[in-house]
Amino acid sequence: MGCLIMLLGASWLSACGARDRPRLEVIRGYAMGTTYEIRYAGKPGELPPRTTIEAGVAVVLESIDLAMSTYRADSEVSRFNRHASTAWLPVSADFATVVTEALRISEWSGGAFDVTVGPLVECWGFGPNGGTPRVPEPAEIAKAMARVGYRHLHVRPQPPALRKDIVSLELDLGAIAPGYAVDRLAALIEQHNISDYLVELGGEVYARGHRPDGGRWRVAIERATVSGGEIETVVELNGVGLSTSGNYRNYFERDGRRYSHLIDPLTGSPAAHQVAAVSVVAASTMRADALSTALLVLGESAPPLAELEGIDALFQIASPHGIEVHRTRANRRAVKKNPAG
Ligand code: AMP
Ligand code: MG
């Protein structure tokens, strides 16, 4: 997660007043420690009351927060983290769905993606209670590593439940839950028979259909520079999710090395490489979210893997000459370079 994108196309907001033309509605708010924005379009007589959508959005976001927020003591994830037992703990179907996908991406990435990595994130000072990033003593890293490992986490779909075989195992779904939330919000919009919409939460986006002016929904991916504000590329989205995972703000440098806020669970240390950002387009935003994090942890070995697996990914790699861009074949097919308008 991280606001590494810009939504484009605000200029036509005022241009759609006529009765028969599609109207644009925009709902903005704050959830899961970040901001969200939902845009949808339709003929005025065909759209449900805006308050109906707003109420639905609130219900969806509250249910996800109650399942997956580590900031709430009463959430399912907090209960699981406190659960000092190796017995199954019943959870909601939503929670089990997200953990199932997380474990799939863990296997796929050879353990680079791991939602049990929290103790290591804390240890390097990147966590919510972490203070400032620092290089911990090897003994501290070893202690944290003993409590990390997706293989100690088990999920079952029916009845949905989680189990751990190390009682101090903890979950942090920060690298996948925002993408899941976007998919749930998109499903909510679809339930109201709206087929032209864009949903964004914390930089994770899903869009389908058209803007009121007939164009596709477009999102700018930011160039991965510390100062920000420059556009690297513009992506048109239709029935797919986009996620960017970036290192270029949240990192620290020591002895000329760049330490990411993403920790490589296999070494117990921050992924230290020159890949500054990875953007992934996938059928679901949840998958794009998890994959972008996984590929960023993998670093230099990620572009060939993404190519081999047919993933639509754009890598921004820091070099002495600035940011170099590497696109997989699937990305070159899908992304329009400098689309007009
Ligand atoms: P994202 O912005 O989606 O790349 O995810 C950032 C979140 O991922 C932070 O909340 C970290 O706590 C968490 N995180 C750090 N390292 C990993 C990892 N190796 N696998 C999964 N999540 C991680
Ligand atoms: Mg992610």
Coordinates of C-alpha atoms and ligand atoms in Angstrom, one line a residue:
M1 CA 0.0 0.0 0.0
G2 CA 1.1 3.6 -0.4
C3 CA -0.2 6.5 -2.5
L4 CA 2.1 6.0 -5.4
I5 CA -0.5 6.8 -8.0
M6 CA -2.7 9.6 -9.2
L7 CA -6.2 9.3 -10.4
L8 CA -6.6 11.1 -13.7
G9 CA -9.6 12.8 -15.4
A10 CA -11.0 15.3 -12.9
S11 CA -11.3 17.9 -15.6
W12 CA -14.6 16.5 -16.9
L13 CA -16.3 16.7 -13.6
S14 CA -18.1 19.9 -14.4
A15 CA -18.8 18.9 -18.0
C16 CA -21.5 16.3 -17.3
G17 CA -24.6 18.2 -16.1
A18 CA -27.1 17.3 -18.8
R19 CA -30.0 15.0 -17.8
D20 CA -29.4 12.2 -20.4
R21 CA -25.7 12.1 -20.0
P22 CA -24.0 9.9 -17.5
R23 CA -23.3 11.6 -14.2
L24 CA -20.3 11.1 -12.1
E25 CA -20.5 10.5 -8.3
V26 CA -17.4 10.7 -6.1
I27 CA -17.3 9.3 -2.6
R28 CA -14.2 9.9 -0.5
G29 CA -13.3 8.9 3.0
Y30 CA -10.8 7.5 5.4
A31 CA -10.5 3.8 6.3
M32 CA -7.8 1.2 7.2
G33 CA -5.3 3.9 8.1
T34 CA -5.5 5.5 4.7
T35 CA -7.8 7.3 2.3
Y36 CA -10.2 5.9 -0.3
E37 CA -12.0 7.3 -3.3
I38 CA -14.9 5.7 -5.3
R39 CA -16.0 7.1 -8.6
Y40 CA -19.0 5.7 -10.4
A41 CA -21.0 6.9 -13.4
G42 CA -24.5 6.3 -14.7
K43 CA -27.6 8.0 -16.1
P44 CA -29.2 10.1 -13.3
G45 CA -32.5 8.0 -13.2
E46 CA -30.6 4.7 -13.2
L47 CA -28.2 5.3 -10.3
P48 CA -29.3 4.4 -6.7
P49 CA -29.4 7.2 -4.1
R50 CA -25.9 8.2 -3.2
T51 CA -26.7 7.6 0.5
T52 CA -27.4 3.9 -0.4
I53 CA -23.9 3.5 -1.8
E54 CA -22.3 5.4 1.1
A55 CA -24.1 3.2 3.7
G56 CA -23.0 0.1 1.8
V57 CA -19.4 1.3 1.7
A58 CA -19.4 2.0 5.4
V59 CA -20.7 -1.5 6.2
V60 CA -18.0 -3.2 3.9
L61 CA -15.2 -1.2 5.4
E62 CA -16.3 -1.7 9.0
S63 CA -16.5 -5.5 8.4
I64 CA -13.0 -5.6 6.9
D65 CA -11.6 -3.4 9.7
L66 CA -13.2 -5.7 12.3
A67 CA -11.6 -8.7 10.7
M68 CA -8.2 -7.5 9.7
S69 CA -7.1 -4.4 11.6
T70 CA -4.1 -4.9 13.9
Y71 CA -4.9 -1.5 15.4
R72 CA -8.1 -2.8 16.9
A73 CA -7.9 -5.1 19.9
D74 CA -11.3 -6.5 19.1
S75 CA -10.5 -7.5 15.5
E76 CA -10.3 -11.1 14.4
V77 CA -6.6 -10.7 13.5
S78 CA -5.8 -9.2 17.0
R79 CA -7.6 -12.1 18.6
F80 CA -5.7 -14.6 16.5
N81 CA -2.4 -12.8 17.4
R82 CA -3.2 -13.1 21.1
H83 CA -4.5 -16.7 20.7
A84 CA -1.8 -18.6 22.7
S85 CA -2.9 -22.0 21.5
T86 CA -2.3 -24.3 18.5
A87 CA -6.1 -25.1 18.3
W88 CA -8.2 -23.9 15.4
L89 CA -9.7 -20.5 15.9
P90 CA -13.0 -19.8 14.0
V91 CA -12.8 -16.7 11.8
S92 CA -15.0 -15.1 9.2
A93 CA -15.0 -16.4 5.7
D94 CA -13.5 -13.1 4.5
F95 CA -10.5 -13.5 6.8
A96 CA -10.0 -17.1 5.7
T97 CA -10.1 -16.0 2.0
V98 CA -7.4 -13.4 2.5
V99 CA -5.2 -15.7 4.4
T100 CA -5.6 -18.4 1.8
E101 CA -4.5 -16.0 -1.0
A102 CA -1.6 -14.8 1.2
L103 CA -0.4 -18.4 1.7
R104 CA -0.7 -19.0 -2.0
I105 CA 1.5 -16.0 -2.8
S106 CA 4.0 -17.1 -0.1
E107 CA 4.4 -20.5 -1.8
W108 CA 4.6 -18.9 -5.2
S109 CA 7.3 -16.5 -4.1
G110 CA 9.3 -19.1 -2.2
G111 CA 8.6 -17.3 1.1
A112 CA 9.4 -13.8 0.1
F113 CA 5.8 -12.8 0.8
D114 CA 4.9 -13.7 4.3
V115 CA 2.1 -12.2 6.4
T116 CA 3.8 -13.6 9.6
V117 CA 6.7 -11.2 9.1
G118 CA 5.5 -8.7 11.7
P119 CA 8.0 -9.4 14.5
L120 CA 10.9 -8.7 12.0
V121 CA 9.2 -5.5 10.7
E122 CA 9.0 -4.4 14.4
C123 CA 12.6 -5.4 15.0
W124 CA 13.9 -3.2 12.2
G125 CA 11.9 -0.3 13.6
F126 CA 9.4 -0.2 10.7
G127 CA 6.3 -1.4 12.6
P128 CA 3.5 0.7 14.0
N129 CA 5.3 0.7 17.4
G130 CA 8.7 0.5 15.9
G131 CA 10.0 4.1 16.4
T132 CA 12.8 4.8 13.9
P133 CA 14.4 2.3 11.5
R134 CA 17.6 0.9 12.8
V135 CA 19.9 -2.1 12.3
P136 CA 19.2 -4.5 15.2
E137 CA 21.7 -6.9 16.8
P138 CA 21.9 -10.3 15.2
A139 CA 20.5 -11.9 18.4
E140 CA 17.4 -9.7 18.1
I141 CA 16.9 -10.8 14.5
A142 CA 17.3 -14.4 15.4
K143 CA 14.7 -14.1 18.2
A144 CA 12.2 -12.4 15.8
M145 CA 12.9 -15.0 13.0
A146 CA 12.0 -17.8 15.4
R147 CA 8.4 -16.4 15.5
V148 CA 8.1 -16.0 11.7
G149 CA 7.2 -18.4 8.9
Y150 CA 4.1 -18.9 6.8
R151 CA 4.5 -22.6 7.1
H152 CA 3.4 -22.3 10.7
L153 CA 0.1 -20.8 9.7
H154 CA -2.8 -22.9 8.5
V155 CA -6.2 -22.0 7.2
R156 CA -9.3 -24.1 6.5
P157 CA -12.3 -22.8 4.5
Q158 CA -15.1 -24.8 6.0
P159 CA -15.9 -23.9 8.7
P160 CA -13.5 -21.0 8.3
A161 CA -10.7 -21.1 10.9
L162 CA -7.0 -20.4 11.4
R163 CA -4.4 -22.3 13.3
K164 CA -0.8 -21.7 14.2
D165 CA 1.8 -24.2 15.3
I166 CA 4.0 -21.6 17.1
V167 CA 1.8 -19.9 19.7
S168 CA 3.6 -16.5 19.3
L169 CA 3.0 -16.4 15.5
E170 CA 1.4 -13.1 14.5
L171 CA -0.3 -11.9 11.3
D172 CA 0.1 -8.5 9.6
L173 CA -2.2 -8.3 6.5
G174 CA -1.0 -4.8 5.5
A175 CA 0.4 -6.0 2.2
I176 CA -2.8 -7.7 1.0
A177 CA -5.9 -6.4 3.0
P178 CA -6.1 -3.0 1.2
G179 CA -6.3 -4.8 -2.2
Y180 CA -9.0 -7.1 -0.8
A181 CA -10.9 -4.1 0.5
V182 CA -10.9 -2.6 -3.0
D183 CA -12.3 -5.8 -4.5
R184 CA -15.0 -5.9 -1.9
L185 CA -16.0 -2.3 -2.7
A186 CA -16.0 -3.0 -6.4
A187 CA -18.3 -6.0 -5.7
L188 CA -20.6 -3.7 -3.7
I189 CA -20.8 -1.2 -6.6
E190 CA -21.6 -4.1 -9.0
Q191 CA -24.4 -5.3 -6.8
H192 CA -26.1 -2.0 -7.6
N193 CA -25.8 -2.7 -11.3
I194 CA -23.3 -0.1 -11.8
S195 CA -20.7 -1.1 -14.4
D196 CA -18.7 2.1 -14.8
Y197 CA -16.6 2.8 -11.8
L198 CA -13.2 3.1 -10.2
V199 CA -12.3 2.2 -6.6
E200 CA -9.1 3.3 -5.0
L201 CA -7.9 2.7 -1.4
G202 CA -4.4 3.5 -0.3
G203 CA -3.1 3.5 -3.8
E204 CA -4.7 0.1 -4.7
V205 CA -7.1 0.5 -7.6
Y206 CA -9.7 -1.4 -9.5
A207 CA -11.7 0.0 -12.4
R208 CA -14.3 -1.1 -14.9
G209 CA -16.1 0.4 -17.8
H210 CA -15.9 4.0 -18.8
R211 CA -15.8 7.5 -17.5
P212 CA -18.9 9.7 -18.2
D213 CA -17.0 11.3 -21.1
G214 CA -16.7 7.9 -22.7
G215 CA -12.9 7.4 -22.0
R216 CA -11.4 4.6 -20.0
W217 CA -10.5 5.1 -16.4
R218 CA -6.9 6.1 -16.2
V219 CA -4.4 6.0 -13.4
A220 CA -0.9 7.6 -13.4
I221 CA 1.9 5.6 -11.8
E222 CA 4.4 7.9 -10.1
R223 CA 8.1 7.9 -11.0
A224 CA 9.9 6.3 -8.0
T225 CA 11.8 9.4 -6.9
V226 CA 12.0 10.7 -3.3
S227 CA 10.6 14.0 -4.3
G228 CA 7.7 12.5 -6.2
G229 CA 5.1 14.3 -8.3
E230 CA 6.4 13.0 -11.7
I231 CA 4.4 10.6 -13.8
E232 CA 6.2 7.5 -15.0
T233 CA 3.4 6.1 -17.0
V234 CA -0.4 6.1 -17.4
V235 CA -2.4 2.9 -17.2
E236 CA -6.0 2.3 -18.5
L237 CA -7.9 -0.1 -16.3
N238 CA -10.9 -2.1 -17.3
G239 CA -11.9 -5.1 -15.2
V240 CA -8.5 -5.4 -13.5
G241 CA -6.7 -4.2 -10.3
L242 CA -3.5 -2.2 -10.0
S243 CA -1.1 -2.2 -7.1
T244 CA 2.2 -0.4 -6.6
S245 CA 4.6 -1.4 -3.9
G246 CA 7.4 1.1 -3.4
N247 CA 10.6 1.5 -1.4
Y248 CA 11.5 5.0 -2.4
R249 CA 10.0 6.9 0.5
N250 CA 9.9 4.3 3.3
Y251 CA 13.5 3.2 3.5
F252 CA 16.7 4.0 5.2
E253 CA 20.3 4.1 4.1
R254 CA 23.4 2.8 5.9
D255 CA 26.9 2.4 4.4
G256 CA 25.5 3.1 0.9
R257 CA 22.9 0.4 1.1
R258 CA 19.2 1.1 0.8
Y259 CA 17.1 -0.8 3.3
S260 CA 13.5 -1.4 2.4
H261 CA 10.5 -1.3 4.9
L262 CA 9.8 -4.7 3.4
I263 CA 11.6 -7.5 5.2
D264 CA 12.9 -10.6 3.4
P265 CA 11.7 -13.4 5.8
L266 CA 14.4 -15.7 4.5
T267 CA 17.3 -13.5 5.7
G268 CA 15.4 -11.6 8.5
S269 CA 16.7 -8.3 7.0
P270 CA 15.2 -5.7 4.8
A271 CA 15.3 -6.4 1.1
A272 CA 18.4 -4.5 0.1
H273 CA 18.5 -3.9 -3.6
Q274 CA 17.9 -1.2 -6.3
V275 CA 14.3 -2.0 -7.2
A276 CA 12.5 1.1 -6.1
A277 CA 9.0 0.2 -7.0
V278 CA 6.9 -2.5 -8.6
S279 CA 3.5 -2.0 -10.1
V280 CA 1.3 -5.1 -10.9
V281 CA -1.9 -5.4 -12.8
A282 CA -4.0 -8.5 -12.1
A283 CA -7.5 -9.9 -12.3
S284 CA -8.1 -9.1 -8.6
T285 CA -6.7 -6.1 -6.6
M286 CA -5.9 -8.5 -3.7
R287 CA -3.6 -10.5 -6.0
A288 CA -2.0 -7.4 -7.5
D289 CA -1.4 -6.1 -3.9
A290 CA 0.2 -9.3 -2.7
L291 CA 2.2 -9.7 -5.9
S292 CA 3.6 -6.2 -5.9
T293 CA 4.9 -6.7 -2.4
A294 CA 6.3 -10.2 -3.2
L295 CA 8.1 -8.9 -6.3
L296 CA 9.6 -5.9 -4.4
V297 CA 10.9 -8.2 -1.7
L298 CA 12.5 -10.5 -4.4
G299 CA 14.3 -7.4 -5.9
E300 CA 16.6 -8.1 -8.8
S301 CA 15.4 -11.7 -9.2
A302 CA 11.8 -10.5 -9.6
P303 CA 11.8 -9.3 -13.3
P304 CA 12.8 -12.7 -14.8
L305 CA 10.3 -14.5 -12.5
A306 CA 7.5 -12.1 -13.4
E307 CA 8.3 -12.6 -17.1
L308 CA 8.3 -16.4 -16.7
E309 CA 5.0 -16.4 -14.9
G310 CA 3.3 -14.0 -17.4
I311 CA 2.7 -11.3 -14.8
D312 CA 1.8 -7.8 -16.0
A313 CA 4.5 -5.9 -14.0
L314 CA 6.4 -2.6 -14.3
F315 CA 9.6 -2.4 -12.4
Q316 CA 11.3 0.9 -11.5
I317 CA 15.0 0.3 -10.8
A318 CA 17.3 2.9 -9.3
S319 CA 20.5 3.4 -11.3
P320 CA 23.3 6.1 -11.3
H321 CA 21.4 7.6 -14.3
G322 CA 18.1 7.8 -12.6
I323 CA 15.2 5.5 -12.7
E324 CA 15.3 2.7 -15.3
V325 CA 12.0 1.0 -16.2
H326 CA 11.6 -2.6 -16.9
R327 CA 8.3 -3.9 -18.2
T328 CA 7.3 -7.5 -18.6
R329 CA 5.9 -8.6 -21.9
A330 CA 2.4 -8.7 -20.5
N331 CA 2.8 -5.2 -19.3
R332 CA 4.1 -3.9 -22.7
R333 CA 1.0 -5.4 -24.3
A334 CA -1.4 -3.9 -21.8
V335 CA 0.0 -0.5 -21.0
K336 CA -0.5 2.3 -23.5
K337 CA 2.6 4.6 -23.6
N338 CA 1.6 8.2 -23.2
P339 CA -2.0 7.8 -24.2
A340 CA -3.5 11.0 -25.5
G341 CA -6.2 13.1 -23.8
Ligands
AMP1 P1 2.8 -3.0 0.6 O1 2.7 -1.5 0.7 O2 1.5 -3.6 0.0 O3 3.9 -3.5 -0.2 O4 2.9 -3.6 2.1 C1 3.5 -3.0 3.1 C2 3.3 -3.9 4.4 O5 3.9 -5.1 4.2 C3 3.7 -3.3 5.6 O6 2.6 -3.3 6.5 C4 4.7 -4.4 6.2 O7 4.5 -4.6 7.5 C5 4.4 -5.6 5.4 N1 5.5 -6.5 5.1 C6 6.8 -6.2 5.2 N2 7.6 -7.2 4.7 C7 6.7 -8.1 4.2 C8 6.8 -9.4 3.5 N3 8.0 -9.9 3.3 N4 5.7 -10.1 3.2 C9 4.4 -9.5 3.5 N5 4.3 -8.4 4.1 C10 5.4 -7.7 4.4
MG2 MG 1.0 -5.1 -1.3

